[in-house]
Amino acid sequence: MSGKQRTVYAGLVNEKMAGQAITLKGWVQKRRDLGGLIFVDLRDREGIVQLTFSDEFSKDALKTAERIRSEYVISITGVVSLRAESAINPKMKTGKVEVLVHQAEILAESKTPPFDIEDGVDVNEELKLKYRYLDLRRPEMQKGLILRSKIMSSSMRFMEENGFLDIETPYLAKSTPEGARDYLVPSRIYPGSFYALPQSPQLFKQLLMGAGFDRYFQIARCFRDEDLRGDRQPEFTQLDMETSFMNQGEIMELVNRWITQIMSDVVKANIDSNSFPVLHWQEAMDRFGSDKPDLRFGIELHDVSEIMKQTNFTVFTGAIKKGGFVKAIVAPKGATKFTRKMIDGQTDYIKRFGAKGLAWIKFENGEFSGPIAKFVSDVKGQLVSFLSLSDGDLVFFAADTFSVVSDTLGYLRKYVAKELDLIDESKWDFAWIVDWPLFEYSEDFGRWIAAHHPFTMPNEEDLHYLDDGEDPHLAHAQSYDLVLNGYELGSGSIRIHTMDIQKKMLKALGFTSDQAEKAFGFLLEAMEYGFPPMGGIALGLDRLAMLLSGKENIREVIAFPKNSNATEPMTKAPSRVSEKQLAELGLRVPE
Amino acid sequence: MSGKQRTVYAGLVNEKMAGQAITLKGWVQKRRDLGGLIFVDLRDREGIVQLTFSDEFSKDALKTAERIRSEYVISITGVVSLRAESAINPKMKTGKVEVLVHQAEILAESKTPPFDIEDGVDVNEELKLKYRYLDLRRPEMQKGLILRSKIMSSSMRFMEENGFLDIETPYLAKSTPEGARDYLVPSRIYPGSFYALPQSPQLFKQLLMGAGFDRYFQIARCFRDEDLRGDRQPEFTQLDMETSFMNQGEIMELVNRWITQIMSDVVKANIDSNSFPVLHWQEAMDRFGSDKPDLRFGIELHDVSEIMKQTNFTVFTGAIKKGGFVKAIVAPKGATKFTRKMIDGQTDYIKRFGAKGLAWIKFENGEFSGPIAKFVSDVKGQLVSFLSLSDGDLVFFAADTFSVVSDTLGYLRKYVAKELDLIDESKWDFAWIVDWPLFEYSEDFGRWIAAHHPFTMPNEEDLHYLDDGEDPHLAHAQSYDLVLNGYELGSGSIRIHTMDIQKKMLKALGFTSDQAEKAFGFLLEAMEYGFPPMGGIALGLDRLAMLLSGKENIREVIAFPKNSNATEPMTKAPSRVSEKQLAELGLRVPE
């Protein structure tokens, strides 16, 4: 290897260096051979600069340049030179300079890559993952991971400055019920027993509070063996914190300062964390049909049940009679934008939320039109007034249970805003959602489960709902989610810190005493030895990095992600292992 | 919980706060009830301060104090007061003050703990691990984990300032041959296939260099399913870095600056990293009998084979004839210190190194004594001169292969130094060990294995040893270990970055082409697409934290370690899992 050290990154060469000798190391993006004059675009993690090879500067270097091809790794020494006015490339950060090469060395050759190393390249995802080391060379991938790294260091610094200790918790942990499916790790010493990879460090961080560490922070890997969607991965990373002796408001205030620092350090955004709206869960659901509302635009939900009761439209009145609701959103000036075909497409889509259909009316020239117009003509005046309709508006209705109506219109308001171009993509709209229900009904489990997790503290005034004979699912929790632009960034809560309440909580989840003891006996016992009041939050690093870098898939901000089958196409994990390995673990597997 | 926020940690209350009202939150270390006057030692992570409860300050608070017991969690508000001269406790950092309590609240009660929460407490290790959250409350455990946290933040800061990116690599990875035994994770989607938890991020960080990230850093968890010794854990943490385009010397210089910063930030030690000795592996073995020599004391090994050849002592001459060595160390003024019983004890101990016995002589009043004195009397003058013996010295000899002699005397020099109190425990003696053999013979595998790992670059001039017909195990490597006070802190190397050399290396390790392709095909292929020269190092965080906090076991600086059976007695991991979980994975296990 060349004895000379790099003096500067290629992407950082600038006009002020004119006349200076520099040494660069990087990859050949492009080579143009004009015969006796060769231009090379040299790329490194900071960007691209143009190298110029000519007899005039060095015969040897020119000879070397004749051999190089795309993606060769080279080391060069040369002199920075200002380009002639006519040769300036305003599209390049380094477009005002070139480097006249006096010495050149090939450090590594390259075959022709299976796809071009440039942004926006249209390549099959599997191929990109197989050659991930090539895909990662693309400037936007480099930027995404650099941004992710900055979020981590900004967070570490904030946490240290605020007295938080970085404490690592085990990855070889115990399988516990509740939550998602665990990844298991067979024990060799105790065949038939298994560790579990933790779904979060939740219990360990509570125990660290019990141990008196007062303030804990960890960039923690978490594992869930679930079927994957676009923004899910088998392993993901949380910015995980916990503190003793602080209440919900104090923790939220601390997180506000943390987020402010991240936004300033990472995307140079000056956000006013004092202005984060704090919405009660019920309010968020009522107004936006979502527990993670996108607040960059309006289009709120309106409950028109009282008005619709007066009609004879049985689809609406029937839903109300069953205890449901009729709600509406208005697409301003949407009457012309949304064609019949678009609306039919959405009618199909919303079936996934359990909606049976999509009712709509257009308001044009003072008249309602559309399939249900005739059913609501009697209440036209009330509707126009209640919904503040203007000429050209389109109204969508959903009539069903609270949950179906919320999901349907919560989705549609985003769809409408996108189609009408009402979303200011430059905005960072954070919000806190507080006062969540303690429990939610899970169709998967066929029973009530903890809305956050079984260690979440109920509101003081709701504690009695956990007593015998009361209805626990009426309780609300001391929990708080941080939302950004319609995505849940993180989920936090005050934790239960007394054995008595924890036992009631587990009982409400259907645990017998024996089951509670077997799964969480160590925690219940720990609570008997001076367990302090505590709370915390975990922010999803993958999602935060995705949002701050303007990506739409977390795979873009993970160095080596799994695909949707939880496999990693480059190394081909998972894979078969040897008989010896299985025998040592006492395992038998299907052939 | 009390509405008031803590204003200061208990351990940080000081004289300058006299007269101030403060709020503290913490654990009751001790309570002394003098009747109408109660003293409480309040503990938090920063230390202990004395609280004084009396009618004079608050009747209610005094009443509360009557109820509290050890390990209760309380919140108090009071006024800092200077103690009377006679009441000052010079052993306490806060011994000049007390806090006169005006308000007190019990935040959590506690049963009597199974052991006292204080340093030096003599408790069975299993019990301490079962109640780890109590054990961790002890001041020295808190200090150890706080120090560990400081090492991490100091390293993160250094790495960021030097342009390193924090990039996370997968924990669900591929099982590869070589190295230690993998922990496996069964795949649910592909029953019979497994992920492996990585033994290090080695290949991923090399691929990140191939992807052009240039400088990588990660605080990485690593996993090895091996039988455990005192300083091994199933999961451990590396401060892991890699850089492109730097040679061995440049990387070592960077690590020197890193270590200097850690030592300054964490233990306020000003070390001169320019003075770190750089020893060739051969020299370290010759002089100290160890590849991780403790340089805080002398007692070097001396090769006395030439002298011993002249004797008729067949134990010595026989070893030499077989190609072995006779070496000696001198215990200065050790003749009286080391009793026959002590020497017999060591004779037993060194059998683990393969030594067949331990020869020794005492040099007193100009005479040799001891069992072998008569065999070496003919060479007395030469020995006295060669070993620079003084009156009262004791000499230990080992006669065997290079490896047995080195291990035996390498161990004995540490034993002798300890017994003679020659070790300055306040010293931080770092050293680099370079120019390692590329291969070492493994008794476990019954063949030659990579001394570092199969991706280590041979010295340029030794590359030919990997060619057909040559003896690969003569090659030395571009590798460098950092040693502190006799412990290996970290292991680094320049990596192979061309397919050609990597294939030869795998062949020398006994891989067929097919096996090489199956295990490392993705790496070999990556090397064809512009893989840059690269190198790096990984420091063991657990061991570094152990050494810097003066502990002798890494379990003392890990929050939730496993015991020697790789189990975690608090949560009882590993454990049996449900039939449903096994069925989903297609696994069968012994009953």
mmCIF file of N, CA and C in Angstrom, chain A residues 95-188:
data_model
loop_
_atom_site.group_PDB
_atom_site.id
_atom_site.type_symbol
_atom_site.label_atom_id
_atom_site.label_comp_id
_atom_site.label_asym_id
_atom_site.label_seq_id
_atom_site.Cartn_x
_atom_site.Cartn_y
_atom_site.Cartn_z
ATOM 1 N N GLY A 95 -17.298 21.052 -7.687
ATOM 2 C CA GLY A 95 -17.305 21.349 -9.118
ATOM 3 C C GLY A 95 -16.429 22.504 -9.556
ATOM 4 N N LYS A 96 -15.884 23.252 -8.608
ATOM 5 C CA LYS A 96 -15.021 24.372 -8.985
ATOM 6 C C LYS A 96 -13.554 23.979 -9.084
ATOM 7 N N VAL A 97 -13.241 22.739 -8.662
ATOM 8 C CA VAL A 97 -11.823 22.334 -8.653
ATOM 9 C C VAL A 97 -11.629 21.017 -9.393
ATOM 10 N N GLU A 98 -10.379 20.747 -9.708
ATOM 11 C CA GLU A 98 -9.964 19.424 -10.158
ATOM 12 C C GLU A 98 -8.616 19.153 -9.498
ATOM 13 N N VAL A 99 -8.194 17.873 -9.516
ATOM 14 C CA VAL A 99 -6.907 17.523 -8.918
ATOM 15 C C VAL A 99 -5.986 17.020 -10.029
ATOM 16 N N LEU A 100 -4.876 17.713 -10.220
ATOM 17 C CA LEU A 100 -3.911 17.328 -11.253
ATOM 18 C C LEU A 100 -2.991 16.271 -10.657
ATOM 19 N N VAL A 101 -3.011 15.077 -11.235
ATOM 20 C CA VAL A 101 -2.421 13.922 -10.550
ATOM 21 C C VAL A 101 -0.943 13.734 -10.912
ATOM 22 N N HIS A 102 -0.131 13.698 -9.888
ATOM 23 C CA HIS A 102 1.313 13.502 -10.068
ATOM 24 C C HIS A 102 1.762 12.082 -9.742
ATOM 25 N N GLN A 103 1.002 11.415 -8.910
ATOM 26 C CA GLN A 103 1.331 10.037 -8.531
ATOM 27 C C GLN A 103 0.031 9.264 -8.412
ATOM 28 N N ALA A 104 0.059 8.027 -8.865
ATOM 29 C CA ALA A 104 -1.161 7.223 -8.752
ATOM 30 C C ALA A 104 -0.794 5.768 -8.504
ATOM 31 N N GLU A 105 -1.603 5.125 -7.676
ATOM 32 C CA GLU A 105 -1.366 3.710 -7.393
ATOM 33 C C GLU A 105 -2.717 3.000 -7.322
ATOM 34 N N ILE A 106 -2.751 1.805 -7.930
ATOM 35 C CA ILE A 106 -3.961 0.988 -7.824
ATOM 36 C C ILE A 106 -3.851 0.146 -6.563
ATOM 37 N N LEU A 107 -4.802 0.314 -5.652
ATOM 38 C CA LEU A 107 -4.776 -0.458 -4.400
ATOM 39 C C LEU A 107 -5.591 -1.732 -4.519
ATOM 40 N N ALA A 108 -6.614 -1.713 -5.350
ATOM 41 C CA ALA A 108 -7.417 -2.921 -5.559
ATOM 42 C C ALA A 108 -8.163 -2.798 -6.879
ATOM 43 N N GLU A 109 -8.230 -3.900 -7.605
ATOM 44 C CA GLU A 109 -8.966 -3.916 -8.861
ATOM 45 C C GLU A 109 -10.415 -4.314 -8.600
ATOM 46 N N SER A 110 -11.241 -4.172 -9.617
ATOM 47 C CA SER A 110 -12.636 -4.554 -9.457
ATOM 48 C C SER A 110 -13.176 -5.127 -10.752
ATOM 49 N N LYS A 111 -13.960 -6.181 -10.620
ATOM 50 C CA LYS A 111 -14.767 -6.620 -11.744
ATOM 51 C C LYS A 111 -15.867 -5.585 -11.970
ATOM 52 N N THR A 112 -16.526 -5.682 -13.111
ATOM 53 C CA THR A 112 -17.657 -4.778 -13.357
ATOM 54 C C THR A 112 -18.784 -5.133 -12.392
ATOM 55 N N PRO A 113 -19.240 -4.181 -11.599
ATOM 56 C CA PRO A 113 -20.285 -4.494 -10.612
ATOM 57 C C PRO A 113 -21.588 -4.907 -11.293
ATOM 58 N N PRO A 114 -22.393 -5.693 -10.582
ATOM 59 C CA PRO A 114 -23.670 -6.152 -11.154
ATOM 60 C C PRO A 114 -24.684 -5.023 -11.349
ATOM 61 N N PHE A 115 -24.466 -3.872 -10.736
ATOM 62 C CA PHE A 115 -25.322 -2.709 -10.990
ATOM 63 C C PHE A 115 -24.488 -1.456 -10.770
ATOM 64 N N ASP A 116 -24.962 -0.340 -11.352
ATOM 65 C CA ASP A 116 -24.212 0.900 -11.227
ATOM 66 C C ASP A 116 -24.260 1.433 -9.807
ATOM 67 N N ILE A 117 -23.134 2.002 -9.390
ATOM 68 C CA ILE A 117 -23.064 2.560 -8.038
ATOM 69 C C ILE A 117 -23.522 4.006 -8.113
ATOM 70 N N GLU A 118 -24.839 4.208 -8.146
ATOM 71 C CA GLU A 118 -25.346 5.587 -8.164
ATOM 72 C C GLU A 118 -26.764 5.616 -7.624
ATOM 73 N N ASP A 119 -27.146 6.782 -7.147
ATOM 74 C CA ASP A 119 -28.472 6.912 -6.542
ATOM 75 C C ASP A 119 -29.557 6.700 -7.574
ATOM 76 N N GLY A 120 -30.686 6.224 -7.090
ATOM 77 C CA GLY A 120 -31.857 6.071 -7.946
ATOM 78 C C GLY A 120 -31.753 4.910 -8.916
ATOM 79 N N VAL A 121 -30.727 4.084 -8.767
ATOM 80 C CA VAL A 121 -30.567 2.959 -9.675
ATOM 81 C C VAL A 121 -31.707 1.957 -9.463
ATOM 82 N N ASP A 122 -32.248 1.451 -10.557
ATOM 83 C CA ASP A 122 -33.416 0.591 -10.479
ATOM 84 C C ASP A 122 -32.970 -0.862 -10.495
ATOM 85 N N VAL A 123 -32.801 -1.424 -9.333
ATOM 86 C CA VAL A 123 -32.294 -2.790 -9.223
ATOM 87 C C VAL A 123 -33.188 -3.565 -8.281
ATOM 88 N N ASN A 124 -33.385 -4.803 -8.620
ATOM 89 C CA ASN A 124 -34.110 -5.740 -7.782
ATOM 90 C C ASN A 124 -33.546 -5.761 -6.358
ATOM 91 N N GLU A 125 -34.444 -5.699 -5.378
ATOM 92 C CA GLU A 125 -34.046 -5.619 -3.956
ATOM 93 C C GLU A 125 -33.149 -6.793 -3.522
ATOM 94 N N GLU A 126 -33.468 -8.000 -3.985
ATOM 95 C CA GLU A 126 -32.674 -9.162 -3.582
ATOM 96 C C GLU A 126 -31.238 -9.039 -4.076
ATOM 97 N N LEU A 127 -31.081 -8.543 -5.295
ATOM 98 C CA LEU A 127 -29.731 -8.389 -5.845
ATOM 99 C C LEU A 127 -28.963 -7.334 -5.057
ATOM 100 N N LYS A 128 -29.663 -6.267 -4.703
ATOM 101 C CA LYS A 128 -29.007 -5.232 -3.909
ATOM 102 C C LYS A 128 -28.572 -5.781 -2.546
ATOM 103 N N LEU A 129 -29.408 -6.619 -1.963
ATOM 104 C CA LEU A 129 -29.053 -7.169 -0.647
ATOM 105 C C LEU A 129 -27.919 -8.185 -0.761
ATOM 106 N N LYS A 130 -27.902 -8.928 -1.860
ATOM 107 C CA LYS A 130 -26.832 -9.905 -2.055
ATOM 108 C C LYS A 130 -25.479 -9.204 -2.181
ATOM 109 N N TYR A 131 -25.478 -8.095 -2.894
ATOM 110 C CA TYR A 131 -24.254 -7.300 -3.037
ATOM 111 C C TYR A 131 -24.372 -6.043 -2.175
ATOM 112 N N ARG A 132 -24.727 -6.251 -0.914
ATOM 113 C CA ARG A 132 -25.008 -5.106 -0.047
ATOM 114 C C ARG A 132 -23.806 -4.158 0.035
ATOM 115 N N TYR A 133 -22.586 -4.725 0.032
ATOM 116 C CA TYR A 133 -21.390 -3.874 0.137
ATOM 117 C C TYR A 133 -21.273 -2.943 -1.063
ATOM 118 N N LEU A 134 -21.853 -3.315 -2.200
ATOM 119 C CA LEU A 134 -21.881 -2.416 -3.365
ATOM 120 C C LEU A 134 -23.031 -1.421 -3.241
ATOM 121 N N ASP A 135 -24.183 -1.926 -2.838
ATOM 122 C CA ASP A 135 -25.348 -1.052 -2.670
ATOM 123 C C ASP A 135 -25.041 0.058 -1.659
ATOM 124 N N LEU A 136 -24.308 -0.321 -0.599
ATOM 125 C CA LEU A 136 -23.985 0.657 0.448
ATOM 126 C C LEU A 136 -23.016 1.734 -0.035
ATOM 127 N N ARG A 137 -22.366 1.496 -1.191
ATOM 128 C CA ARG A 137 -21.451 2.525 -1.705
ATOM 129 C C ARG A 137 -22.205 3.709 -2.294
ATOM 130 N N ARG A 138 -23.512 3.544 -2.565
ATOM 131 C CA ARG A 138 -24.270 4.639 -3.164
ATOM 132 C C ARG A 138 -24.357 5.819 -2.195
ATOM 133 N N PRO A 139 -24.188 7.034 -2.707
ATOM 134 C CA PRO A 139 -24.164 8.207 -1.826
ATOM 135 C C PRO A 139 -25.345 8.287 -0.871
ATOM 136 N N GLU A 140 -26.562 7.964 -1.325
ATOM 137 C CA GLU A 140 -27.686 8.129 -0.402
ATOM 138 C C GLU A 140 -27.662 7.090 0.717
ATOM 139 N N MET A 141 -27.100 5.924 0.433
ATOM 140 C CA MET A 141 -26.970 4.923 1.494
ATOM 141 C C MET A 141 -25.905 5.365 2.502
ATOM 142 N N GLN A 142 -24.825 5.913 2.004
ATOM 143 C CA GLN A 142 -23.779 6.413 2.906
ATOM 144 C C GLN A 142 -24.369 7.508 3.803
ATOM 145 N N LYS A 143 -25.114 8.426 3.184
ATOM 146 C CA LYS A 143 -25.700 9.526 3.963
ATOM 147 C C LYS A 143 -26.643 9.006 5.044
ATOM 148 N N GLY A 144 -27.446 7.994 4.694
ATOM 149 C CA GLY A 144 -28.393 7.447 5.660
ATOM 150 C C GLY A 144 -27.696 6.863 6.876
ATOM 151 N N LEU A 145 -26.614 6.114 6.637
ATOM 152 C CA LEU A 145 -25.927 5.502 7.778
ATOM 153 C C LEU A 145 -25.091 6.517 8.546
ATOM 154 N N ILE A 146 -24.596 7.532 7.859
ATOM 155 C CA ILE A 146 -23.876 8.601 8.564
ATOM 156 C C ILE A 146 -24.852 9.355 9.472
ATOM 157 N N LEU A 147 -26.054 9.624 8.957
ATOM 158 C CA LEU A 147 -27.070 10.290 9.764
ATOM 159 C C LEU A 147 -27.448 9.440 10.976
ATOM 160 N N ARG A 148 -27.607 8.144 10.749
ATOM 161 C CA ARG A 148 -27.927 7.240 11.857
ATOM 162 C C ARG A 148 -26.846 7.294 12.936
ATOM 163 N N SER A 149 -25.604 7.304 12.505
ATOM 164 C CA SER A 149 -24.485 7.370 13.443
ATOM 165 C C SER A 149 -24.544 8.668 14.244
ATOM 166 N N LYS A 150 -24.941 9.755 13.579
ATOM 167 C CA LYS A 150 -25.038 11.043 14.283
ATOM 168 C C LYS A 150 -26.151 11.030 15.327
ATOM 169 N N ILE A 151 -27.265 10.360 15.029
ATOM 170 C CA ILE A 151 -28.335 10.262 16.033
ATOM 171 C C ILE A 151 -27.805 9.558 17.281
ATOM 172 N N MET A 152 -27.031 8.497 17.045
ATOM 173 C CA MET A 152 -26.493 7.740 18.177
ATOM 174 C C MET A 152 -25.547 8.604 19.009
ATOM 175 N N SER A 153 -24.612 9.291 18.343
ATOM 176 C CA SER A 153 -23.628 10.041 19.130
ATOM 177 C C SER A 153 -24.278 11.250 19.797
ATOM 178 N N SER A 154 -25.233 11.863 19.125
ATOM 179 C CA SER A 154 -25.942 12.983 19.743
ATOM 180 C C SER A 154 -26.681 12.515 20.996
ATOM 181 N N SER A 155 -27.305 11.353 20.898
ATOM 182 C CA SER A 155 -28.054 10.811 22.041
ATOM 183 C C SER A 155 -27.128 10.441 23.190
ATOM 184 N N MET A 156 -26.030 9.775 22.848
ATOM 185 C CA MET A 156 -25.069 9.393 23.884
ATOM 186 C C MET A 156 -24.580 10.628 24.635
ATOM 187 N N ARG A 157 -24.300 11.680 23.867
ATOM 188 C CA ARG A 157 -23.778 12.896 24.489
ATOM 189 C C ARG A 157 -24.843 13.529 25.390
ATOM 190 N N PHE A 158 -26.063 13.623 24.879
ATOM 191 C CA PHE A 158 -27.135 14.209 25.684
ATOM 192 C C PHE A 158 -27.316 13.429 26.980
ATOM 193 N N MET A 159 -27.332 12.120 26.848
ATOM 194 C CA MET A 159 -27.599 11.282 28.019
ATOM 195 C C MET A 159 -26.464 11.407 29.037
ATOM 196 N N GLU A 160 -25.235 11.430 28.539
ATOM 197 C CA GLU A 160 -24.119 11.570 29.477
ATOM 198 C C GLU A 160 -24.188 12.922 30.184
ATOM 199 N N GLU A 161 -24.467 13.960 29.431
ATOM 200 C CA GLU A 161 -24.530 15.296 30.032
ATOM 201 C C GLU A 161 -25.653 15.394 31.064
ATOM 202 N N ASN A 162 -26.649 14.543 30.943
ATOM 203 C CA ASN A 162 -27.755 14.572 31.889
ATOM 204 C C ASN A 162 -27.659 13.472 32.945
ATOM 205 N N GLY A 163 -26.459 12.927 33.107
ATOM 206 C CA GLY A 163 -26.220 12.005 34.213
ATOM 207 C C GLY A 163 -26.709 10.591 33.986
ATOM 208 N N PHE A 164 -26.986 10.223 32.733
ATOM 209 C CA PHE A 164 -27.406 8.843 32.468
ATOM 210 C C PHE A 164 -26.182 7.950 32.282
ATOM 211 N N LEU A 165 -26.264 6.742 32.802
ATOM 212 C CA LEU A 165 -25.181 5.763 32.678
ATOM 213 C C LEU A 165 -25.520 4.786 31.569
ATOM 214 N N ASP A 166 -24.520 4.500 30.746
ATOM 215 C CA ASP A 166 -24.687 3.509 29.687
ATOM 216 C C ASP A 166 -24.438 2.136 30.302
ATOM 217 N N ILE A 167 -25.480 1.361 30.455
ATOM 218 C CA ILE A 167 -25.344 0.042 31.093
ATOM 219 C C ILE A 167 -25.910 -1.014 30.160
ATOM 220 N N GLU A 168 -25.086 -2.046 29.877
ATOM 221 C CA GLU A 168 -25.512 -3.088 28.952
ATOM 222 C C GLU A 168 -26.295 -4.168 29.685
ATOM 223 N N THR A 169 -27.386 -4.583 29.073
ATOM 224 C CA THR A 169 -28.204 -5.653 29.636
ATOM 225 C C THR A 169 -28.039 -6.905 28.762
ATOM 226 N N PRO A 170 -28.341 -8.083 29.304
ATOM 227 C CA PRO A 170 -28.036 -9.329 28.581
ATOM 228 C C PRO A 170 -28.843 -9.501 27.296
ATOM 229 N N TYR A 171 -28.199 -10.116 26.320
ATOM 230 C CA TYR A 171 -28.914 -10.564 25.119
ATOM 231 C C TYR A 171 -29.306 -12.038 25.239
ATOM 232 N N LEU A 172 -28.594 -12.781 26.055
ATOM 233 C CA LEU A 172 -29.014 -14.151 26.354
ATOM 234 C C LEU A 172 -29.874 -14.062 27.612
ATOM 235 N N ALA A 173 -31.177 -13.996 27.415
ATOM 236 C CA ALA A 173 -32.080 -13.723 28.525
ATOM 237 C C ALA A 173 -33.105 -14.844 28.652
ATOM 238 N N LYS A 174 -34.175 -14.559 29.384
ATOM 239 C CA LYS A 174 -35.172 -15.587 29.661
ATOM 240 C C LYS A 174 -36.414 -15.364 28.803
ATOM 241 N N SER A 175 -36.966 -16.449 28.302
ATOM 242 C CA SER A 175 -38.211 -16.355 27.545
ATOM 243 C C SER A 175 -39.365 -16.089 28.512
ATOM 244 N N THR A 176 -40.130 -15.025 28.246
ATOM 245 C CA THR A 176 -41.282 -14.738 29.091
ATOM 246 C C THR A 176 -42.532 -14.644 28.232
ATOM 247 N N PRO A 177 -43.679 -14.955 28.832
ATOM 248 C CA PRO A 177 -44.919 -14.835 28.054
ATOM 249 C C PRO A 177 -45.237 -13.363 27.831
ATOM 250 N N GLU A 178 -46.324 -13.063 27.165
ATOM 251 C CA GLU A 178 -46.742 -11.711 26.771
ATOM 252 C C GLU A 178 -45.821 -11.199 25.685
ATOM 253 N N GLY A 179 -46.303 -10.206 24.967
ATOM 254 C CA GLY A 179 -45.496 -9.618 23.903
ATOM 255 C C GLY A 179 -45.454 -10.517 22.686
ATOM 256 N N ALA A 180 -44.460 -10.282 21.844
ATOM 257 C CA ALA A 180 -44.344 -10.991 20.578
ATOM 258 C C ALA A 180 -43.661 -12.345 20.768
ATOM 259 N N ARG A 181 -43.436 -13.043 19.665
ATOM 260 C CA ARG A 181 -42.764 -14.331 19.703
ATOM 261 C C ARG A 181 -41.264 -14.122 19.924
ATOM 262 N N ASP A 182 -40.676 -14.922 20.829
ATOM 263 C CA ASP A 182 -39.246 -14.815 21.123
ATOM 264 C C ASP A 182 -38.396 -15.568 20.105
ATOM 265 N N TYR A 183 -37.229 -15.044 19.821
ATOM 266 C CA TYR A 183 -36.166 -15.877 19.246
ATOM 267 C C TYR A 183 -35.515 -16.655 20.379
ATOM 268 N N LEU A 184 -35.326 -17.943 20.170
ATOM 269 C CA LEU A 184 -34.763 -18.796 21.215
ATOM 270 C C LEU A 184 -33.325 -19.194 20.883
ATOM 271 N N VAL A 185 -32.546 -19.449 21.921
ATOM 272 C CA VAL A 185 -31.159 -19.892 21.763
ATOM 273 C C VAL A 185 -30.972 -21.132 22.628
ATOM 274 N N PRO A 186 -30.773 -22.302 21.987
ATOM 275 C CA PRO A 186 -30.649 -23.527 22.790
ATOM 276 C C PRO A 186 -29.408 -23.511 23.679
ATOM 277 N N SER A 187 -29.568 -24.017 24.893
ATOM 278 C CA SER A 187 -28.444 -24.147 25.812
ATOM 279 C C SER A 187 -27.735 -25.477 25.581
ATOM 280 N N ARG A 188 -26.406 -25.444 25.517
ATOM 281 C CA ARG A 188 -25.629 -26.669 25.355
ATOM 282 C C ARG A 188 -25.456 -27.371 26.695
#
